Amino acid sequence: AMITKLVLQRLEPVQRKWVGKGSVLAATYLAYAVATAARLPYSIAKTSLHDEWAPFKGSSGQVMLGSLDTVFMAAYAAAMPCMGAIADRTNQPAFLSLALFLIGFMLAGIAMAKA
């Protein structure tokens, strides 16, 4: 924080504005990258579901995993316009922060679930 304060004090107001916007953009991009990367273990876990869990064993197991993917992606696609409308009507930084926190909380909960 001290270094940031020293750097920002030496900049002109217009430069300070762009440095601030750039840092917010970088932080948001990093947060989304981490949230997206955290969902990748799902595709890895599907192989163990296919091998170890009774509903996904056998010839219909691959079809059920494909259906699970389809339902997840359809729900995700259907929720995006709704979330966009909510974000437009609320405080966008607070909404984004809450959404990223909830993603992290749910992923932590999934990670702690017993097999």
Short mmCIF file of N, CA, C and O in Angstrom, two decimals:
data_model
loop_
_atom_site.label_atom_id
_atom_site.label_comp_id
_atom_site.label_asym_id
_atom_site.label_seq_id
_atom_site.Cartn_x
_atom_site.Cartn_y
_atom_site.Cartn_z
N ALA A 1 0.83 -1.19 0.00
CA ALA A 1 0.00 0.00 0.00
C ALA A 1 0.87 1.25 0.00
O ALA A 1 0.52 2.24 -0.63
N MET A 2 1.99 1.19 0.68
CA MET A 2 2.88 2.35 0.75
C MET A 2 3.48 2.65 -0.61
O MET A 2 3.55 3.80 -1.02
N ILE A 3 3.88 1.61 -1.34
CA ILE A 3 4.48 1.80 -2.66
C ILE A 3 3.43 2.37 -3.62
O ILE A 3 3.72 3.30 -4.38
N THR A 4 2.23 1.84 -3.56
CA THR A 4 1.16 2.33 -4.41
C THR A 4 0.89 3.81 -4.15
O THR A 4 0.71 4.60 -5.07
N LYS A 5 0.87 4.16 -2.89
CA LYS A 5 0.62 5.56 -2.52
C LYS A 5 1.72 6.47 -3.07
O LYS A 5 1.44 7.53 -3.62
N LEU A 6 2.97 6.03 -2.96
CA LEU A 6 4.08 6.83 -3.48
C LEU A 6 4.02 6.96 -5.00
O LEU A 6 4.28 8.04 -5.55
N VAL A 7 3.69 5.88 -5.68
CA VAL A 7 3.61 5.92 -7.14
C VAL A 7 2.47 6.82 -7.59
O VAL A 7 2.62 7.65 -8.49
N LEU A 8 1.31 6.68 -6.97
CA LEU A 8 0.14 7.46 -7.37
C LEU A 8 0.33 8.95 -7.10
O LEU A 8 -0.20 9.79 -7.82
N GLN A 9 1.07 9.31 -6.05
CA GLN A 9 1.29 10.72 -5.74
C GLN A 9 2.11 11.40 -6.82
O GLN A 9 1.98 12.60 -7.04
N ARG A 10 2.96 10.68 -7.50
CA ARG A 10 3.84 11.26 -8.51
C ARG A 10 3.18 11.38 -9.88
O ARG A 10 3.75 11.96 -10.79
N LEU A 11 1.99 10.82 -10.03
CA LEU A 11 1.31 10.85 -11.32
C LEU A 11 0.37 12.04 -11.42
O LEU A 11 -0.17 12.52 -10.42
N GLU A 12 0.15 12.47 -12.64
CA GLU A 12 -0.85 13.50 -12.91
C GLU A 12 -2.23 12.89 -12.71
O GLU A 12 -2.39 11.67 -12.79
N PRO A 13 -3.26 13.71 -12.46
CA PRO A 13 -4.61 13.15 -12.23
C PRO A 13 -5.10 12.25 -13.37
O PRO A 13 -5.71 11.23 -13.11
N VAL A 14 -4.82 12.62 -14.61
CA VAL A 14 -5.29 11.79 -15.73
C VAL A 14 -4.56 10.45 -15.73
O VAL A 14 -5.16 9.39 -15.92
N GLN A 15 -3.26 10.47 -15.48
CA GLN A 15 -2.49 9.23 -15.41
C GLN A 15 -2.95 8.38 -14.24
O GLN A 15 -3.05 7.16 -14.34
N ARG A 16 -3.22 9.02 -13.12
CA ARG A 16 -3.68 8.31 -11.92
C ARG A 16 -4.99 7.58 -12.21
O ARG A 16 -5.20 6.44 -11.79
N LYS A 17 -5.87 8.24 -12.98
CA LYS A 17 -7.16 7.63 -13.33
C LYS A 17 -6.93 6.36 -14.14
O LYS A 17 -7.54 5.32 -13.86
N TRP A 18 -6.03 6.41 -15.13
CA TRP A 18 -5.79 5.25 -15.98
C TRP A 18 -5.04 4.14 -15.25
O TRP A 18 -5.28 2.96 -15.50
N VAL A 19 -4.16 4.51 -14.33
CA VAL A 19 -3.48 3.49 -13.53
C VAL A 19 -4.50 2.78 -12.64
O VAL A 19 -4.49 1.55 -12.49
N GLY A 20 -5.42 3.54 -12.07
CA GLY A 20 -6.48 2.95 -11.24
C GLY A 20 -7.37 2.02 -12.03
O GLY A 20 -7.67 0.90 -11.61
N LYS A 21 -7.79 2.48 -13.22
CA LYS A 21 -8.64 1.63 -14.06
C LYS A 21 -7.91 0.37 -14.51
O LYS A 21 -8.49 -0.71 -14.56
N GLY A 22 -6.64 0.52 -14.84
CA GLY A 22 -5.85 -0.63 -15.26
C GLY A 22 -5.68 -1.65 -14.16
O GLY A 22 -5.74 -2.85 -14.39
N SER A 23 -5.46 -1.16 -12.94
CA SER A 23 -5.29 -2.09 -11.82
C SER A 23 -6.60 -2.81 -11.50
O SER A 23 -6.59 -4.00 -11.18
N VAL A 24 -7.73 -2.12 -11.62
CA VAL A 24 -9.02 -2.78 -11.41
C VAL A 24 -9.27 -3.82 -12.49
O VAL A 24 -9.73 -4.93 -12.20
N LEU A 25 -8.95 -3.49 -13.73
CA LEU A 25 -9.10 -4.44 -14.83
C LEU A 25 -8.22 -5.67 -14.59
O LEU A 25 -8.67 -6.81 -14.75
N ALA A 26 -6.98 -5.47 -14.19
CA ALA A 26 -6.07 -6.59 -13.94
C ALA A 26 -6.56 -7.46 -12.78
O ALA A 26 -6.53 -8.69 -12.88
N ALA A 27 -7.03 -6.83 -11.72
CA ALA A 27 -7.53 -7.59 -10.57
C ALA A 27 -8.78 -8.39 -10.95
O ALA A 27 -8.93 -9.55 -10.55
N THR A 28 -9.67 -7.78 -11.73
CA THR A 28 -10.89 -8.48 -12.15
C THR A 28 -10.55 -9.66 -13.07
O THR A 28 -11.10 -10.76 -12.92
N TYR A 29 -9.64 -9.43 -14.00
CA TYR A 29 -9.22 -10.50 -14.92
C TYR A 29 -8.60 -11.66 -14.13
O TYR A 29 -8.91 -12.83 -14.38
N LEU A 30 -7.76 -11.34 -13.18
CA LEU A 30 -7.13 -12.37 -12.36
C LEU A 30 -8.17 -13.14 -11.55
O LEU A 30 -8.11 -14.37 -11.45
N ALA A 31 -9.14 -12.43 -10.98
CA ALA A 31 -10.18 -13.09 -10.19
C ALA A 31 -11.00 -14.04 -11.06
O ALA A 31 -11.31 -15.17 -10.66
N TYR A 32 -11.38 -13.60 -12.26
CA TYR A 32 -12.12 -14.47 -13.16
C TYR A 32 -11.28 -15.66 -13.62
O TYR A 32 -11.78 -16.78 -13.75
N ALA A 33 -10.01 -15.44 -13.87
CA ALA A 33 -9.13 -16.54 -14.29
C ALA A 33 -9.04 -17.60 -13.20
O ALA A 33 -9.10 -18.80 -13.48
N VAL A 34 -8.90 -17.16 -11.96
CA VAL A 34 -8.81 -18.11 -10.85
C VAL A 34 -10.14 -18.84 -10.67
O VAL A 34 -10.17 -20.06 -10.46
N ALA A 35 -11.26 -18.12 -10.77
CA ALA A 35 -12.57 -18.76 -10.62
C ALA A 35 -12.82 -19.77 -11.74
O ALA A 35 -13.37 -20.85 -11.50
N THR A 36 -12.40 -19.45 -12.95
CA THR A 36 -12.58 -20.37 -14.07
C THR A 36 -11.67 -21.59 -13.92
O THR A 36 -12.09 -22.73 -14.14
N ALA A 37 -10.43 -21.36 -13.54
CA ALA A 37 -9.50 -22.48 -13.36
C ALA A 37 -9.93 -23.39 -12.22
O ALA A 37 -9.68 -24.59 -12.26
N ALA A 38 -10.60 -22.84 -11.22
CA ALA A 38 -11.04 -23.65 -10.09
C ALA A 38 -12.15 -24.63 -10.49
O ALA A 38 -12.36 -25.64 -9.83
N ARG A 39 -12.85 -24.33 -11.58
CA ARG A 39 -13.91 -25.25 -12.03
C ARG A 39 -13.37 -26.39 -12.86
O ARG A 39 -14.08 -27.35 -13.14
N LEU A 40 -12.14 -26.34 -13.30
CA LEU A 40 -11.57 -27.37 -14.15
C LEU A 40 -11.48 -28.75 -13.49
O LEU A 40 -11.61 -29.75 -14.19
N PRO A 41 -11.27 -28.86 -12.18
CA PRO A 41 -11.23 -30.21 -11.60
C PRO A 41 -12.50 -31.01 -11.81
O PRO A 41 -12.48 -32.23 -11.72
N TYR A 42 -13.61 -30.35 -12.14
CA TYR A 42 -14.85 -31.09 -12.43
C TYR A 42 -14.63 -32.05 -13.60
O TYR A 42 -15.06 -33.19 -13.54
N SER A 43 -13.95 -31.59 -14.65
CA SER A 43 -13.73 -32.47 -15.79
C SER A 43 -12.80 -33.62 -15.43
O SER A 43 -12.90 -34.71 -15.98
N ILE A 44 -11.89 -33.39 -14.50
CA ILE A 44 -11.01 -34.46 -14.04
C ILE A 44 -11.78 -35.44 -13.16
O ILE A 44 -11.60 -36.65 -13.26
N ALA A 45 -12.68 -34.91 -12.33
CA ALA A 45 -13.46 -35.76 -11.43
C ALA A 45 -14.46 -36.63 -12.16
O ALA A 45 -14.87 -37.68 -11.65
N LYS A 46 -14.85 -36.24 -13.37
CA LYS A 46 -15.81 -37.04 -14.11
C LYS A 46 -15.29 -38.45 -14.38
O LYS A 46 -16.07 -39.40 -14.37
N THR A 47 -14.00 -38.59 -14.60
CA THR A 47 -13.47 -39.93 -14.86
C THR A 47 -13.60 -40.83 -13.65
O THR A 47 -13.91 -42.00 -13.77
N SER A 48 -13.38 -40.27 -12.45
CA SER A 48 -13.54 -41.09 -11.26
C SER A 48 -15.01 -41.37 -10.99
O SER A 48 -15.35 -42.43 -10.45
N LEU A 49 -15.90 -40.45 -11.35
CA LEU A 49 -17.33 -40.72 -11.21
C LEU A 49 -17.71 -41.90 -12.10
O LEU A 49 -18.46 -42.78 -11.69
N HIS A 50 -17.18 -41.91 -13.30
CA HIS A 50 -17.51 -42.97 -14.25
C HIS A 50 -17.01 -44.32 -13.75
O HIS A 50 -17.65 -45.34 -13.96
N ASP A 51 -15.88 -44.34 -13.07
CA ASP A 51 -15.28 -45.60 -12.63
C ASP A 51 -15.80 -46.08 -11.28
O ASP A 51 -15.87 -47.28 -11.03
N GLU A 52 -16.16 -45.16 -10.38
CA GLU A 52 -16.41 -45.55 -9.00
C GLU A 52 -17.85 -45.41 -8.51
O GLU A 52 -18.22 -46.05 -7.54
N TRP A 53 -18.65 -44.57 -9.11
CA TRP A 53 -19.98 -44.32 -8.56
C TRP A 53 -21.01 -45.09 -9.36
O TRP A 53 -21.05 -45.03 -10.59
N ALA A 54 -21.88 -45.82 -8.67
CA ALA A 54 -22.81 -46.75 -9.30
C ALA A 54 -23.68 -46.14 -10.41
O ALA A 54 -23.82 -46.77 -11.46
N PRO A 55 -24.27 -44.96 -10.24
CA PRO A 55 -25.13 -44.47 -11.33
C PRO A 55 -24.38 -44.22 -12.65
O PRO A 55 -24.98 -44.22 -13.71
N PHE A 56 -23.07 -44.02 -12.57
CA PHE A 56 -22.30 -43.69 -13.77
C PHE A 56 -21.53 -44.89 -14.32
O PHE A 56 -20.78 -44.74 -15.28
N LYS A 57 -21.69 -46.07 -13.73
CA LYS A 57 -21.02 -47.26 -14.25
C LYS A 57 -21.81 -47.84 -15.41
O LYS A 57 -22.99 -47.60 -15.57
N GLY A 58 -21.15 -48.60 -16.22
CA GLY A 58 -21.82 -49.27 -17.32
C GLY A 58 -21.86 -48.42 -18.58
O GLY A 58 -21.26 -47.35 -18.67
N SER A 59 -22.62 -48.92 -19.55
CA SER A 59 -22.65 -48.26 -20.87
C SER A 59 -23.41 -46.93 -20.83
O SER A 59 -23.13 -46.03 -21.60
N SER A 60 -24.38 -46.80 -19.94
CA SER A 60 -25.14 -45.56 -19.87
C SER A 60 -24.44 -44.48 -19.04
O SER A 60 -24.89 -43.34 -19.00
N GLY A 61 -23.35 -44.83 -18.41
CA GLY A 61 -22.64 -43.87 -17.58
C GLY A 61 -22.10 -42.69 -18.35
O GLY A 61 -22.18 -41.54 -17.91
N GLN A 62 -21.56 -42.94 -19.54
CA GLN A 62 -21.03 -41.86 -20.37
C GLN A 62 -22.15 -40.93 -20.81
O GLN A 62 -21.98 -39.72 -20.85
N VAL A 63 -23.32 -41.50 -21.11
CA VAL A 63 -24.47 -40.68 -21.51
C VAL A 63 -24.93 -39.82 -20.34
O VAL A 63 -25.26 -38.65 -20.51
N MET A 64 -24.93 -40.40 -19.14
CA MET A 64 -25.35 -39.64 -17.96
C MET A 64 -24.37 -38.50 -17.67
O MET A 64 -24.79 -37.39 -17.30
N LEU A 65 -23.06 -38.74 -17.84
CA LEU A 65 -22.08 -37.67 -17.64
C LEU A 65 -22.25 -36.58 -18.69
O LEU A 65 -22.13 -35.39 -18.37
N GLY A 66 -22.55 -36.96 -19.91
CA GLY A 66 -22.83 -35.97 -20.95
C GLY A 66 -24.07 -35.16 -20.64
O GLY A 66 -24.11 -33.94 -20.85
N SER A 67 -25.08 -35.83 -20.09
CA SER A 67 -26.31 -35.12 -19.69
C SER A 67 -26.03 -34.16 -18.55
O SER A 67 -26.57 -33.05 -18.51
N LEU A 68 -25.18 -34.57 -17.63
CA LEU A 68 -24.79 -33.71 -16.51
C LEU A 68 -24.09 -32.45 -17.03
O LEU A 68 -24.39 -31.33 -16.58
N ASP A 69 -23.19 -32.62 -17.98
CA ASP A 69 -22.52 -31.48 -18.61
C ASP A 69 -23.52 -30.56 -19.30
O ASP A 69 -23.45 -29.34 -19.19
N THR A 70 -24.47 -31.16 -20.03
CA THR A 70 -25.45 -30.38 -20.76
C THR A 70 -26.33 -29.56 -19.82
O THR A 70 -26.59 -28.38 -20.06
N VAL A 71 -26.78 -30.17 -18.75
CA VAL A 71 -27.62 -29.47 -17.78
C VAL A 71 -26.84 -28.33 -17.12
O VAL A 71 -27.36 -27.22 -16.98
N PHE A 72 -25.59 -28.58 -16.77
CA PHE A 72 -24.77 -27.54 -16.15
C PHE A 72 -24.60 -26.36 -17.10
O PHE A 72 -24.80 -25.19 -16.72
N MET A 73 -24.23 -26.63 -18.35
CA MET A 73 -23.99 -25.55 -19.31
C MET A 73 -25.29 -24.82 -19.67
O MET A 73 -25.28 -23.60 -19.88
N ALA A 74 -26.40 -25.53 -19.75
CA ALA A 74 -27.68 -24.88 -20.05
C ALA A 74 -28.10 -23.96 -18.90
O ALA A 74 -28.55 -22.83 -19.13
N ALA A 75 -27.91 -24.43 -17.66
CA ALA A 75 -28.24 -23.58 -16.51
C ALA A 75 -27.32 -22.37 -16.46
O ALA A 75 -27.77 -21.24 -16.16
N TYR A 76 -26.05 -22.57 -16.76
CA TYR A 76 -25.09 -21.47 -16.78
C TYR A 76 -25.48 -20.44 -17.84
O TYR A 76 -25.50 -19.23 -17.58
N ALA A 77 -25.81 -20.91 -19.04
CA ALA A 77 -26.19 -20.00 -20.13
C ALA A 77 -27.50 -19.28 -19.83
O ALA A 77 -27.66 -18.11 -20.17
N ALA A 78 -28.44 -19.96 -19.20
CA ALA A 78 -29.72 -19.33 -18.87
C ALA A 78 -29.57 -18.29 -17.76
O ALA A 78 -30.28 -17.28 -17.74
N ALA A 79 -28.63 -18.51 -16.86
CA ALA A 79 -28.46 -17.59 -15.73
C ALA A 79 -27.71 -16.32 -16.11
O ALA A 79 -27.88 -15.29 -15.46
N MET A 80 -26.89 -16.38 -17.15
CA MET A 80 -26.06 -15.22 -17.50
C MET A 80 -26.88 -13.95 -17.80
O MET A 80 -26.57 -12.90 -17.27
N PRO A 81 -27.93 -14.01 -18.64
CA PRO A 81 -28.70 -12.77 -18.85
C PRO A 81 -29.37 -12.27 -17.58
O PRO A 81 -29.45 -11.06 -17.35
N CYS A 82 -29.83 -13.19 -16.74
CA CYS A 82 -30.46 -12.79 -15.47
C CYS A 82 -29.44 -12.11 -14.56
O CYS A 82 -29.73 -11.07 -13.96
N MET A 83 -28.25 -12.69 -14.47
CA MET A 83 -27.22 -12.09 -13.63
C MET A 83 -26.78 -10.73 -14.19
O MET A 83 -26.50 -9.81 -13.44
N GLY A 84 -26.74 -10.61 -15.51
CA GLY A 84 -26.40 -9.33 -16.12
C GLY A 84 -27.43 -8.26 -15.79
O GLY A 84 -27.09 -7.12 -15.49
N ALA A 85 -28.70 -8.64 -15.84
CA ALA A 85 -29.78 -7.69 -15.51
C ALA A 85 -29.70 -7.27 -14.04
O ALA A 85 -29.87 -6.08 -13.71
N ILE A 86 -29.41 -8.21 -13.17
CA ILE A 86 -29.28 -7.88 -11.75
C ILE A 86 -28.07 -6.98 -11.53
O ILE A 86 -28.14 -5.99 -10.79
N ALA A 87 -26.97 -7.29 -12.18
CA ALA A 87 -25.75 -6.48 -12.02
C ALA A 87 -25.97 -5.05 -12.53
O ALA A 87 -25.43 -4.10 -11.95
N ASP A 88 -26.75 -4.90 -13.59
CA ASP A 88 -27.02 -3.56 -14.12
C ASP A 88 -27.85 -2.71 -13.16
O ASP A 88 -27.77 -1.50 -13.18
N ARG A 89 -28.64 -3.36 -12.32
CA ARG A 89 -29.53 -2.64 -11.41
C ARG A 89 -28.98 -2.49 -10.00
O ARG A 89 -29.62 -1.92 -9.14
N THR A 90 -27.82 -3.06 -9.75
CA THR A 90 -27.22 -2.99 -8.41
C THR A 90 -25.83 -2.38 -8.50
O THR A 90 -25.40 -1.96 -9.56
N ASN A 91 -25.16 -2.38 -7.40
CA ASN A 91 -23.77 -1.91 -7.34
C ASN A 91 -22.89 -3.00 -7.98
O ASN A 91 -22.68 -4.06 -7.39
N GLN A 92 -22.37 -2.75 -9.17
CA GLN A 92 -21.66 -3.77 -9.93
C GLN A 92 -20.42 -4.32 -9.21
O GLN A 92 -20.23 -5.53 -9.19
N PRO A 93 -19.57 -3.47 -8.62
CA PRO A 93 -18.41 -4.05 -7.91
C PRO A 93 -18.83 -4.94 -6.73
O PRO A 93 -18.23 -5.99 -6.51
N ALA A 94 -19.86 -4.54 -6.02
CA ALA A 94 -20.33 -5.37 -4.90
C ALA A 94 -20.91 -6.68 -5.42
O ALA A 94 -20.68 -7.75 -4.83
N PHE A 95 -21.65 -6.61 -6.52
CA PHE A 95 -22.24 -7.81 -7.10
C PHE A 95 -21.16 -8.77 -7.57
O PHE A 95 -21.23 -9.98 -7.33
N LEU A 96 -20.14 -8.24 -8.25
CA LEU A 96 -19.03 -9.06 -8.72
C LEU A 96 -18.28 -9.69 -7.55
O LEU A 96 -17.95 -10.88 -7.57
N SER A 97 -18.03 -8.90 -6.52
CA SER A 97 -17.34 -9.42 -5.34
C SER A 97 -18.14 -10.54 -4.68
O SER A 97 -17.59 -11.58 -4.30
N LEU A 98 -19.44 -10.32 -4.53
CA LEU A 98 -20.30 -11.34 -3.93
C LEU A 98 -20.30 -12.60 -4.78
O LEU A 98 -20.20 -13.71 -4.25
N ALA A 99 -20.41 -12.45 -6.11
CA ALA A 99 -20.44 -13.61 -6.99
C ALA A 99 -19.14 -14.41 -6.90
O ALA A 99 -19.17 -15.64 -6.78
N LEU A 100 -18.01 -13.73 -6.92
CA LEU A 100 -16.73 -14.44 -6.83
C LEU A 100 -16.55 -15.10 -5.47
O LEU A 100 -16.02 -16.21 -5.37
N PHE A 101 -17.01 -14.44 -4.40
CA PHE A 101 -16.94 -15.04 -3.07
C PHE A 101 -17.80 -16.31 -3.01
O PHE A 101 -17.37 -17.34 -2.48
N LEU A 102 -19.01 -16.24 -3.56
CA LEU A 102 -19.89 -17.41 -3.54
C LEU A 102 -19.33 -18.56 -4.38
O LEU A 102 -19.47 -19.73 -4.00
N ILE A 103 -18.71 -18.24 -5.51
CA ILE A 103 -18.07 -19.29 -6.31
C ILE A 103 -16.99 -19.98 -5.50
O ILE A 103 -16.92 -21.21 -5.45
N GLY A 104 -16.16 -19.20 -4.84
CA GLY A 104 -15.10 -19.77 -3.99
C GLY A 104 -15.66 -20.59 -2.85
O GLY A 104 -15.16 -21.68 -2.55
N PHE A 105 -16.71 -20.09 -2.22
CA PHE A 105 -17.33 -20.80 -1.10
C PHE A 105 -17.91 -22.14 -1.56
O PHE A 105 -17.71 -23.17 -0.91
N MET A 106 -18.61 -22.14 -2.70
CA MET A 106 -19.20 -23.38 -3.20
C MET A 106 -18.13 -24.38 -3.64
O MET A 106 -18.26 -25.57 -3.40
N LEU A 107 -17.07 -23.89 -4.29
CA LEU A 107 -16.00 -24.79 -4.69
C LEU A 107 -15.29 -25.38 -3.48
O LEU A 107 -14.92 -26.56 -3.49
N ALA A 108 -15.11 -24.59 -2.42
CA ALA A 108 -14.52 -25.13 -1.20
C ALA A 108 -15.43 -26.19 -0.58
O ALA A 108 -14.95 -27.22 -0.10
N GLY A 109 -16.73 -25.93 -0.61
CA GLY A 109 -17.68 -26.92 -0.09
C GLY A 109 -17.65 -28.22 -0.88
O GLY A 109 -17.68 -29.32 -0.31
N ILE A 110 -17.57 -28.12 -2.19
CA ILE A 110 -17.48 -29.31 -3.03
C ILE A 110 -16.19 -30.07 -2.77
O ILE A 110 -16.16 -31.30 -2.70
N ALA A 111 -15.10 -29.32 -2.57
CA ALA A 111 -13.80 -29.95 -2.31
C ALA A 111 -13.80 -30.70 -0.98
O ALA A 111 -13.10 -31.71 -0.84
N MET A 112 -14.56 -30.24 -0.02
CA MET A 112 -14.59 -30.89 1.30
C MET A 112 -15.63 -32.00 1.39
O MET A 112 -15.72 -32.68 2.42
N ALA A 113 -16.44 -32.20 0.35
CA ALA A 113 -17.46 -33.24 0.37
C ALA A 113 -16.81 -34.62 0.44
O ALA A 113 -15.78 -34.86 -0.16
N LYS A 114 -17.45 -35.49 1.18
CA LYS A 114 -16.95 -36.86 1.28
C LYS A 114 -17.40 -37.67 0.08
O LYS A 114 -18.49 -37.50 -0.42
N ALA A 115 -16.53 -38.53 -0.35
CA ALA A 115 -16.87 -39.39 -1.51
C ALA A 115 -17.82 -40.47 -1.11
O ALA A 115 -17.92 -40.91 -0.04
#
